[in-house]
Coordinates of C-alpha atoms in Angstrom, one line a residue:
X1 CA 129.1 -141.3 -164.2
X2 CA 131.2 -141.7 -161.2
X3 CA 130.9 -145.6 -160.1
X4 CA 129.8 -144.7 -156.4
X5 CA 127.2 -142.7 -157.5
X6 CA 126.1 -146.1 -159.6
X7 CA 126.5 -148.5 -157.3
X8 CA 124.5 -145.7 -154.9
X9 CA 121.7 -146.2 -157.6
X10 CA 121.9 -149.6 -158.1
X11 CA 121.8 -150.1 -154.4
X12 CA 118.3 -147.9 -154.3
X13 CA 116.9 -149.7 -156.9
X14 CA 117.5 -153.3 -155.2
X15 CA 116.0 -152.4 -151.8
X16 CA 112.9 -150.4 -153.7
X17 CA 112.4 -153.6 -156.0
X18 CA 112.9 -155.7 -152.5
X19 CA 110.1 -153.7 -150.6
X20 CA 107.4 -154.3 -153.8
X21 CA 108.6 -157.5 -153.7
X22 CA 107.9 -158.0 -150.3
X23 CA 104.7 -156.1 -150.9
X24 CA 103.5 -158.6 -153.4
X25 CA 103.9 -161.5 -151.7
X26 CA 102.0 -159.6 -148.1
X27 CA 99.0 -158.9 -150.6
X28 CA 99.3 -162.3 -151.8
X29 CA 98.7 -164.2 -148.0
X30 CA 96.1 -161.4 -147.0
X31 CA 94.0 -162.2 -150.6
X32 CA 94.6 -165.9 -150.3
X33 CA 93.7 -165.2 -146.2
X34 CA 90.5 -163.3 -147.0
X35 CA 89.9 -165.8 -149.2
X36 CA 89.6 -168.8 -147.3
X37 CA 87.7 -166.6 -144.7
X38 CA 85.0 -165.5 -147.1
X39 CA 84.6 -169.2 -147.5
X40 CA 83.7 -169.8 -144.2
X41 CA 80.4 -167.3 -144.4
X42 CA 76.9 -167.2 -146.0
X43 CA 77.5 -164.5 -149.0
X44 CA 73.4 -163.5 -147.7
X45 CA 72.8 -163.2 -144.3
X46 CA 76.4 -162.5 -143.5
X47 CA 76.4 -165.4 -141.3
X48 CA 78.7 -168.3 -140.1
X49 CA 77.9 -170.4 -142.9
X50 CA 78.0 -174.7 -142.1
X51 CA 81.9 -174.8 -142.5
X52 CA 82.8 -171.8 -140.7
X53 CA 80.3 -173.3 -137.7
X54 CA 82.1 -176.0 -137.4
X55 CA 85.7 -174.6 -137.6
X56 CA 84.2 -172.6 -134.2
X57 CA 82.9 -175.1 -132.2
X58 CA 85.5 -177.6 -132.2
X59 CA 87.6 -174.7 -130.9
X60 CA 84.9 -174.0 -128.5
X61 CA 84.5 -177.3 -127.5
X62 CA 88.1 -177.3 -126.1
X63 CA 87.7 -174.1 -124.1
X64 CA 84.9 -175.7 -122.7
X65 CA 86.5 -179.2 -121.5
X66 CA 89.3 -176.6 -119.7
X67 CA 86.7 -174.5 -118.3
X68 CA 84.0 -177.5 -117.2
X69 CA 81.3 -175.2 -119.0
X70 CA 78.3 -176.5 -121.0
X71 CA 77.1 -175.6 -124.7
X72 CA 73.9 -175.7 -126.1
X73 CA 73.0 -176.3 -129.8
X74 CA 69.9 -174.8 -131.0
X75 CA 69.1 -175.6 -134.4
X76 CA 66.2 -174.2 -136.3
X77 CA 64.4 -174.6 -139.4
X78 CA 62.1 -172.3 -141.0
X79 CA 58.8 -173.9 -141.4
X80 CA 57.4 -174.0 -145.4
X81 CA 60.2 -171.4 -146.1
X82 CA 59.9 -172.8 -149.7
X83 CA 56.5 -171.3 -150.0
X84 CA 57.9 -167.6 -149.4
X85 CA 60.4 -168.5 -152.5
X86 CA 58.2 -170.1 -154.5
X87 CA 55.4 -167.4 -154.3
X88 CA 57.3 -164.2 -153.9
X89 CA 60.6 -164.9 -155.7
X90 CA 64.1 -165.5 -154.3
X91 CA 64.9 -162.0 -153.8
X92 CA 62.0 -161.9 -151.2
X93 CA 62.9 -164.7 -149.6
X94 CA 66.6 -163.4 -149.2
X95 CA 65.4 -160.1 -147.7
X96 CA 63.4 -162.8 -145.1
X97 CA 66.8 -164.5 -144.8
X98 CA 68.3 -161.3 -143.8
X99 CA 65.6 -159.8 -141.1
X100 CA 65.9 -163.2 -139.0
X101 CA 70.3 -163.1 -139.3
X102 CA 69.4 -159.6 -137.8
X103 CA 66.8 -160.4 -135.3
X104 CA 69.1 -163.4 -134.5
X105 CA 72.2 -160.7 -134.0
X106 CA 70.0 -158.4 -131.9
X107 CA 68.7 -160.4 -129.3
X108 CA 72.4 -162.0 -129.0
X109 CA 74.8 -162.5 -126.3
X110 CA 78.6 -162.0 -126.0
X111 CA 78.2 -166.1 -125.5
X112 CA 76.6 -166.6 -128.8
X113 CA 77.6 -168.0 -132.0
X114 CA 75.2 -167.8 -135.1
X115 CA 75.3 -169.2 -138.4
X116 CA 73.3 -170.3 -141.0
X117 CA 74.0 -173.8 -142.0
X118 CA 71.6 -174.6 -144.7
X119 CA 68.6 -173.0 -147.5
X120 CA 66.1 -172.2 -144.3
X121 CA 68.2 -173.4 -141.7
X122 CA 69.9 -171.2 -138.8
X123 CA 72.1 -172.6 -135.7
X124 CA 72.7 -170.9 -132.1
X125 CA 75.2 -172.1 -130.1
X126 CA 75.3 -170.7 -126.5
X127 CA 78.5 -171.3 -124.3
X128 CA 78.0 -171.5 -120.7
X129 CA 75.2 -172.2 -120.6
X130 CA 72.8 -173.9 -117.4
X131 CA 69.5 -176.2 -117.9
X132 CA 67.4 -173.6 -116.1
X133 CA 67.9 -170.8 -118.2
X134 CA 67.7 -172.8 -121.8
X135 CA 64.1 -173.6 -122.1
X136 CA 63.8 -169.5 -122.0
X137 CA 66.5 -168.6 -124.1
X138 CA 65.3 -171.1 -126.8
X139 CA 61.9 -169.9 -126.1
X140 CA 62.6 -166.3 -127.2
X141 CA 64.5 -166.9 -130.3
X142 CA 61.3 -169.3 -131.4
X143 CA 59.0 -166.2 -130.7
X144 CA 61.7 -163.7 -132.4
X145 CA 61.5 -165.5 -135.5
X146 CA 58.0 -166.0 -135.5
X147 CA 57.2 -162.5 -135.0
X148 CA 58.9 -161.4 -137.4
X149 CA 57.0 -159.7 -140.6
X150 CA 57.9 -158.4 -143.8
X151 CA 56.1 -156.8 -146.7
X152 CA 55.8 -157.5 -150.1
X153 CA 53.4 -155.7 -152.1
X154 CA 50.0 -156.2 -150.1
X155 CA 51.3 -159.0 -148.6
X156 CA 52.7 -159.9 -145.2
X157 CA 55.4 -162.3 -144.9
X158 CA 55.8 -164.3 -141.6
X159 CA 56.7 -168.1 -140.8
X160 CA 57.0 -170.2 -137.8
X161 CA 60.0 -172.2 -136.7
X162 CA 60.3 -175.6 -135.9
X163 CA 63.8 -176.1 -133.3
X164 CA 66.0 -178.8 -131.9
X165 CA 68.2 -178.4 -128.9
X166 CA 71.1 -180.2 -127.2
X167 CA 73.6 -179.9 -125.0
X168 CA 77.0 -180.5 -125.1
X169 CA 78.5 -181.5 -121.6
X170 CA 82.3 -182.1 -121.7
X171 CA 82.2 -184.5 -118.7
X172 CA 79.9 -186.7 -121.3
X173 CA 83.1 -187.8 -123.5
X174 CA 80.8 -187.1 -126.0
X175 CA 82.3 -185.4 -129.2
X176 CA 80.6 -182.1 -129.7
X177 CA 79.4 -182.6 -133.5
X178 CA 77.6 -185.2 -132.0
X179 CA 75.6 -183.1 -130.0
X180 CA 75.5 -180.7 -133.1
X181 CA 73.5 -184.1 -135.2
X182 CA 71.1 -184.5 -131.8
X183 CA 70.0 -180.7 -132.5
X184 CA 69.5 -181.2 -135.8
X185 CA 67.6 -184.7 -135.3
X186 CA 65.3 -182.7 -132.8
X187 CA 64.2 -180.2 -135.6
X188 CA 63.1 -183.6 -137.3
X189 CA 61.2 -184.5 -134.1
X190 CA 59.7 -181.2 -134.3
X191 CA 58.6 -181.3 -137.7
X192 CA 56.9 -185.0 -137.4
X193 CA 55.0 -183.5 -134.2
X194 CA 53.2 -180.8 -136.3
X195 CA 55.8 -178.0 -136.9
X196 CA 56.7 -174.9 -134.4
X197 CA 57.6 -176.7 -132.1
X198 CA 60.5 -176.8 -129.5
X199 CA 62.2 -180.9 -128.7
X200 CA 65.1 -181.4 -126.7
X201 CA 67.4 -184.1 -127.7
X202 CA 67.3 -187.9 -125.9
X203 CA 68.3 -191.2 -126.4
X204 CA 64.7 -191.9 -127.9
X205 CA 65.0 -189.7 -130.6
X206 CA 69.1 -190.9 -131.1
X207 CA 67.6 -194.3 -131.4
X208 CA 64.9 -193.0 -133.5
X209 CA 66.9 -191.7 -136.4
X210 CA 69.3 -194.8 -135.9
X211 CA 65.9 -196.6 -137.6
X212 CA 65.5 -194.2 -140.4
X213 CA 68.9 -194.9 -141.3
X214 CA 68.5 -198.6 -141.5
X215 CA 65.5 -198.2 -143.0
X216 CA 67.0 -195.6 -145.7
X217 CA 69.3 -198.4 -146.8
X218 CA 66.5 -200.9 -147.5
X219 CA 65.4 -197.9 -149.8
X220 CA 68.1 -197.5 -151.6
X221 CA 68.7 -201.0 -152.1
X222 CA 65.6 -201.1 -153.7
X223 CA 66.0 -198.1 -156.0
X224 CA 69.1 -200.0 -157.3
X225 CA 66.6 -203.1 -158.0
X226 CA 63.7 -202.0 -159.5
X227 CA 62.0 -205.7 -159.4
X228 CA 61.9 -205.2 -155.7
X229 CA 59.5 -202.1 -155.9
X230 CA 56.1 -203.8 -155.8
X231 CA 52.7 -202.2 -157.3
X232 CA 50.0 -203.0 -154.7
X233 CA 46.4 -201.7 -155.5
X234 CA 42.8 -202.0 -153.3
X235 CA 39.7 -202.2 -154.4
X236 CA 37.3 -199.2 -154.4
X237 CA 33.5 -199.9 -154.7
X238 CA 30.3 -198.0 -155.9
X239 CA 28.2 -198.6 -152.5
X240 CA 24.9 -198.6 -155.0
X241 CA 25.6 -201.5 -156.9
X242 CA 28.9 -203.3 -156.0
X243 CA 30.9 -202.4 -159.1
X244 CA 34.5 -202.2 -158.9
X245 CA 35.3 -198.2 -159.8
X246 CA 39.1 -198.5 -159.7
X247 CA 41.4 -198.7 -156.8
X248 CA 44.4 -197.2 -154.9
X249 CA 47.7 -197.5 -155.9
X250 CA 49.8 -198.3 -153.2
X251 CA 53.8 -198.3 -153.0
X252 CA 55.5 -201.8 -151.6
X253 CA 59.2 -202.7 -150.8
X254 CA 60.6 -206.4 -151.1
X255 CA 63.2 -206.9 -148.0
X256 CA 64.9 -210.4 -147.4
X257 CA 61.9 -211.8 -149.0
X258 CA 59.1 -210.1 -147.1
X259 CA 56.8 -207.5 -148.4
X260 CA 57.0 -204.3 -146.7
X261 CA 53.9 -201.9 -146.6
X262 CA 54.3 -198.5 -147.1
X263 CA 53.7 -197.8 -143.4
X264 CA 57.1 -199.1 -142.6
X265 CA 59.3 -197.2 -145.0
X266 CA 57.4 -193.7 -146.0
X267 CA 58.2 -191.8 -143.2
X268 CA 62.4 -192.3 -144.1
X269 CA 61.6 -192.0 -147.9
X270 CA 60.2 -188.5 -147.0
X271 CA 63.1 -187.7 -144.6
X272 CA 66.1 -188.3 -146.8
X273 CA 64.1 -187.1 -150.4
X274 CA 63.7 -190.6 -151.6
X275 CA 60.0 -190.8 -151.8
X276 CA 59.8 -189.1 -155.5
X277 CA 62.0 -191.9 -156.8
X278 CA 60.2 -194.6 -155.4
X279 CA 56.8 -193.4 -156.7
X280 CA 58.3 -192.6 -160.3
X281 CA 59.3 -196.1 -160.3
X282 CA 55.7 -197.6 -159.4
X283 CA 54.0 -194.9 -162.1
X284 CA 55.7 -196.6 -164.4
X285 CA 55.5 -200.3 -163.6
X286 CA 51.7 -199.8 -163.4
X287 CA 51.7 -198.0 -166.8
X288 CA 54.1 -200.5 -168.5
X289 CA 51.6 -203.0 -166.8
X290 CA 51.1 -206.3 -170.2
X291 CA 47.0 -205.7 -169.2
X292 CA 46.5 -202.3 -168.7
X293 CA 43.9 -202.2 -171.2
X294 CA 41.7 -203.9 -168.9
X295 CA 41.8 -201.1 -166.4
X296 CA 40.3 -198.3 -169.2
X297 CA 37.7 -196.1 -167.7
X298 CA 38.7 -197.0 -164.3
X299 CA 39.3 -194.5 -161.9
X300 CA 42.7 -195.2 -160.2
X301 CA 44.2 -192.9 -157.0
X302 CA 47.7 -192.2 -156.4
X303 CA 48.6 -190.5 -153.4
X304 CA 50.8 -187.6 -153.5
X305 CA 52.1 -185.4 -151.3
X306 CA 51.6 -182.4 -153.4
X307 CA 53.7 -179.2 -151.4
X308 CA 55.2 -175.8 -152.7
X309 CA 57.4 -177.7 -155.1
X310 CA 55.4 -176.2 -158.2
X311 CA 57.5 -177.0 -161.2
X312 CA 58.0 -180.9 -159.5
X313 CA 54.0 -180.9 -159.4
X314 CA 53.2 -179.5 -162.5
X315 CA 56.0 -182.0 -164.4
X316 CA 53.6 -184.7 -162.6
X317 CA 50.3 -183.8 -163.6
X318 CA 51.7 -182.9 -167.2
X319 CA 52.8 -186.8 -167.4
X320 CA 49.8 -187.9 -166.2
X321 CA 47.9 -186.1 -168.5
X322 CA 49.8 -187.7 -171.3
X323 CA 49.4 -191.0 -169.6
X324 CA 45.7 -190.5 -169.0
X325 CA 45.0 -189.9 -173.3
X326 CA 46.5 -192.8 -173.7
X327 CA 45.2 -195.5 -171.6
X328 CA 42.2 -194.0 -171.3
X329 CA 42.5 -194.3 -167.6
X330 CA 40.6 -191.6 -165.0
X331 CA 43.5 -190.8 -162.9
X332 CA 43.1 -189.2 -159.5
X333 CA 45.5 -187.7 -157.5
X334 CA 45.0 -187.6 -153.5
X335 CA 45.9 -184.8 -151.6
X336 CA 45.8 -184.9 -147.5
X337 CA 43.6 -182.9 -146.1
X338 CA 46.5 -181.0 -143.7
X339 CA 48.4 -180.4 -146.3
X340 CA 45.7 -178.6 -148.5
X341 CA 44.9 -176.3 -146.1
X342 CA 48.4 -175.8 -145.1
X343 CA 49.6 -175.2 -149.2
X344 CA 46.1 -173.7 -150.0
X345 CA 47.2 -170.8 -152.0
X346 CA 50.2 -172.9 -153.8
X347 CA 47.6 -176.4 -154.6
X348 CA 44.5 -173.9 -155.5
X349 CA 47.0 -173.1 -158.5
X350 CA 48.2 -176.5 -159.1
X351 CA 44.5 -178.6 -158.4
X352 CA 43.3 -175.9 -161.3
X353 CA 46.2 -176.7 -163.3
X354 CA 45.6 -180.4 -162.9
X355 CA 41.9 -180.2 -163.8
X356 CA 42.8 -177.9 -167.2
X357 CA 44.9 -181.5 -167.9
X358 CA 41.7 -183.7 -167.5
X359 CA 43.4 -184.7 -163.9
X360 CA 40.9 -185.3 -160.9
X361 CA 41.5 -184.5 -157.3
X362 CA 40.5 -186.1 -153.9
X363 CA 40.4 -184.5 -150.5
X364 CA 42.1 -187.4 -148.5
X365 CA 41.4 -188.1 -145.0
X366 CA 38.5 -185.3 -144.7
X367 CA 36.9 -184.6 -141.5
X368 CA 40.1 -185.8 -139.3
X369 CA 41.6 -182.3 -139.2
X370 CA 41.1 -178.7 -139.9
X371 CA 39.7 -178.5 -143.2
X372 CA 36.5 -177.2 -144.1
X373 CA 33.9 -176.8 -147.4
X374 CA 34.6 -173.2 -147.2
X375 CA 38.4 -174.1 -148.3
X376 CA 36.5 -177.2 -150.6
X377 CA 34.4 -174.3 -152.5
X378 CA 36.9 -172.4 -153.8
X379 CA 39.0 -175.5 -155.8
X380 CA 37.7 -178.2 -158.3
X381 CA 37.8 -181.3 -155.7
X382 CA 36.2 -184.0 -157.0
X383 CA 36.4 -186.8 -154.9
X384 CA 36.8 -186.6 -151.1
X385 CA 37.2 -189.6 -148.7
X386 CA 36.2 -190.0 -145.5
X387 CA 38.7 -190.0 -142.7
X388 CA 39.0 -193.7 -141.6
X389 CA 38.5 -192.6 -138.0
X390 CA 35.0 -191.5 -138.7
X391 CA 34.0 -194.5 -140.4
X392 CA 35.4 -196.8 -137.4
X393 CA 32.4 -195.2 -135.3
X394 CA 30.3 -194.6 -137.5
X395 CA 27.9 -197.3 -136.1
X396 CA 27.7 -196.6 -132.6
X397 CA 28.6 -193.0 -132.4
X398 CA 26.2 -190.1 -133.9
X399 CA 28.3 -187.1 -133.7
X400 CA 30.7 -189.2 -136.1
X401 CA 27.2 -190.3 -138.1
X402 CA 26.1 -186.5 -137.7
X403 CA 29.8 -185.6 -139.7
X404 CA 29.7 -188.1 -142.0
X405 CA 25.9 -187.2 -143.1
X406 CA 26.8 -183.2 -143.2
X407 CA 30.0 -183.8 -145.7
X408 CA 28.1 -186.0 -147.7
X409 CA 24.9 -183.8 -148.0
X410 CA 27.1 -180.9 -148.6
X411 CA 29.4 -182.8 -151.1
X412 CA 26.0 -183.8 -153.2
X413 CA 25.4 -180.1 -153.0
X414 CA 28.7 -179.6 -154.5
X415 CA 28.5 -181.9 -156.9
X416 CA 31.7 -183.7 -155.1
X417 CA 32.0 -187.8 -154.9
X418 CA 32.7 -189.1 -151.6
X419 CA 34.7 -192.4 -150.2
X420 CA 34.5 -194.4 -147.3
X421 CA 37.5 -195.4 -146.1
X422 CA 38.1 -198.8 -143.9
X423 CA 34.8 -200.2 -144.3
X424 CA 35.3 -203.8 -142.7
X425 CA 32.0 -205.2 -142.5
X426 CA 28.4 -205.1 -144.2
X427 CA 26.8 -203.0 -141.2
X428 CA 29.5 -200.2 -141.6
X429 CA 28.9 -200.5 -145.6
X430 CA 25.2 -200.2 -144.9
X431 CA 25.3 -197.6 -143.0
X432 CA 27.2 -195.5 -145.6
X433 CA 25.0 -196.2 -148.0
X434 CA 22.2 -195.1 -146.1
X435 CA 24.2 -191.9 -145.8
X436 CA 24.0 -191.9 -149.7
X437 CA 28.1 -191.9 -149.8
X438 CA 28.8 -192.9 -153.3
X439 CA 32.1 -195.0 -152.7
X440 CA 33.5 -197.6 -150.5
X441 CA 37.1 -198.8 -149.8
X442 CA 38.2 -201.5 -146.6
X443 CA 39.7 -205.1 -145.9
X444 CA 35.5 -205.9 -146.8
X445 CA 35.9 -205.8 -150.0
X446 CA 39.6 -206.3 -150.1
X447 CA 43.1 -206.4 -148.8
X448 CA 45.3 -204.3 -150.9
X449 CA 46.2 -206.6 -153.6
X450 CA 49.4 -207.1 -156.8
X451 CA 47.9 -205.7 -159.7
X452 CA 47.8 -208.5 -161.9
X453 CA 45.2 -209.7 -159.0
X454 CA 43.5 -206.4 -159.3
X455 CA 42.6 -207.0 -163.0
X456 CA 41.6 -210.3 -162.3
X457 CA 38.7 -209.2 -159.6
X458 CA 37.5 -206.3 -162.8

């Protein structure tokens, strides 16, 4: 072969190994490229996912300090979201996922960003935008959402929407993630306020969250010391005859030597997930308690705030079933009376459950909210107690003596015990009685009390 012609050939075969070469190496960036960019979106709704929200903003924060424009955060959490997931499975709850990312998308602006930053949660950010027009904007994406339906079998799926909002000014020389935490406090705001609801951020609410951070630290320091988790218990009485029946258990927190009550510290336990902890670790001081035996037949309450979380619920009452057969000990779990109405379908499972188990169940702080004996009817309650509020008037005021009278006459009907909560002197104890309630509980009879003074009182 003539050498030109090879050296022709060779020459060929460089530049075509060059150009796949090359090729390689372009595929290469553009996988690793569209890599790195599918990491920045949810793989469900199709979304901005957390990261890739805040990759924009900052950008968008910058345009905004050039061009002097304001940008609001909207962040929004679908309310009891879980309950979708936990009665209609995951795949139903994606599809609901889905048809608010759309509705989201279709009421849009060219202005907007949207992303989904968490399991239920969604984000709006809207660039330039004015205090006048806000409240309206936010107020249609609440009412988007909460309009929205979807059908699964006979059923049809909506929710509400609980929302914060902020604004980030760049005159503020505030940084913009800041204002991103504000929104996200407000949904918090929203939640504690009763749920679908709208808050704009403020100091208040800043300073607010400040606490539950301080406070989650004294929590966690007593996770990591168990001796500082304190069993309290009060007294519950039979209004007949006197006779202690058993008693509440209450949760209490050692702090730089003083005891806190559970007022001061269950509000952050619920809002950082710490709560379960904290009452696993009293369940099991009580039952490791050195005199427990003198507690047997008691009847002893634990209050729970029993939700959608099924298998968490279920694990529960199968311990204290187990704990039950062998101390011998009537266990009762309390359930508020909001969030039995509010989880009806979910508890009417788990209260039936329970009661297979040989578990009893109170109605906690009845006749204070929206329950009703139509709701009580269709579930094995057995105890309820009496809203405190009720009790407080019960001497002076007879619409409160006319309520108290009706639950108790319909809970005899029922074949349902009944508590009086906050009874703090002998007329109010009277006066229960005389409204043939079978239970009493208040600082007359006692404070809430250590346990070993508990068993001491039996």
């Amino acid at each position: 072969m003539n050498y030109k012609i090879k050296e022709r050939i060779l020459k060929n075969l460089l530049i075509e190994i060059t150009k796949k070469y090359d090729y390689l190496i372009t595929e290469y960036k553009a996988g690793e490229t569209n890599k790195k960019t599918k990491l920045l979106y949810d793989y469900v709704t199709e979304l901005l996912n957390r990261d890739g929200l805040k990759d924009r903003i900052r950008s968008l924060s910058e345009l905004s300090k050039k061009e002097n424009k304001k940008i609001a955060i909207i962040a929004i959490d679908l309310d009891n979201f879980k309950i979708i997931n936990t009665s209609y499975g995951h795949e139903i709850g994606d599809l609901f996922l889905k048809n608010v990312a759309n509705r989201l998308n279709k009421i849009s602006g060219l202005n907007w960003i949207i992303a989904r930053t968490g399991g239920d949660e969604f984000m709006v950010i809207i660039y330039d935008i004015n205090y006048t027009s806000l409240p309206a904007e936010v107020e249609r994406i609440k009412t988007e959402i909460e309009n929205l339906k979807i059908t699964a079998g006979d059923s049809i799926i909506t929710t509400t929407a609980s929302l914060g909002v902020s604004i980030f000014d760049p005159t503020s020389g505030e940084d913009i993630m800041e204002s991103l935490n504000k929104a996200e406090v407000g949904i918090y705001q929203s939640k504690t306020k009763g749920k679908s609801r709208i808050t704009f951020s403020a100091e208040k609410y800043q300073e607010k969250f400040r606490h539950l951070e301080e406070k989650k630290k004294i929590i966690e320091n007593a996770l990591n010391k168990p001796e500082n988790i304190l069993v309290f218990i009060q007294p519950i009485v039979s209004l007949s005859d006197g006779n202690i029946i058993g008693g509440e258990l209450l949760l209490r927190i050692i702090n730089d030597g003083k005891i806190l009550s559970a007022f001061e510290f269950i509000e952050p336990a619920e809002t950082f997930g710490l709560l379960n902890r904290l009452e696993e670790i009293q369940l099991n001081k009580f039952f490791n308690f050195s005199e427990l035996k003198k507690i047997k037949g008691k009847y002893i309450f634990l209050n729970r705030h029993l939700t959608d979380e099924s298998i968490y619920v279920k694990n529960l009452i199968d311990k204290l079933s187990y704990l039950r057969k062998k101390t011998g000990i009537n266990l009762v779990i309390e359930i508020t009376e909001n969030s039995f109405v509010q989880n009806f379908s979910i508890l009417k499972q788990l209260i039936t459950y329970g009661k297979e188990r040989e578990i009893l169940f109170a109605l906690d702080d009845f006749g204070a909210g929206f329950a009703s004996f139509g709701y009580v009817s269709k579930v094995p309650i057995d105890i309820i107690k009496i809203d405190g509020s009720l009790i407080r008037e019960c001497i002076h005021d007879k619409k409160h003596q006319a309520i108290i009278k009706a639950i108790s006459i319909l809970s005899q009907d029922l074949n349902i015990k009944t508590v009086a909560e906050f009874i703090d002197s002998e007329t109010k104890k009277e006066k229960c009685k005389g409204l043939n309630i079978s239970y009493g509980q208040g600082f007359l009879f006692s404070k809430p009390i250590e346990l070993s003074e508990f068993v001491k009182m039996l």
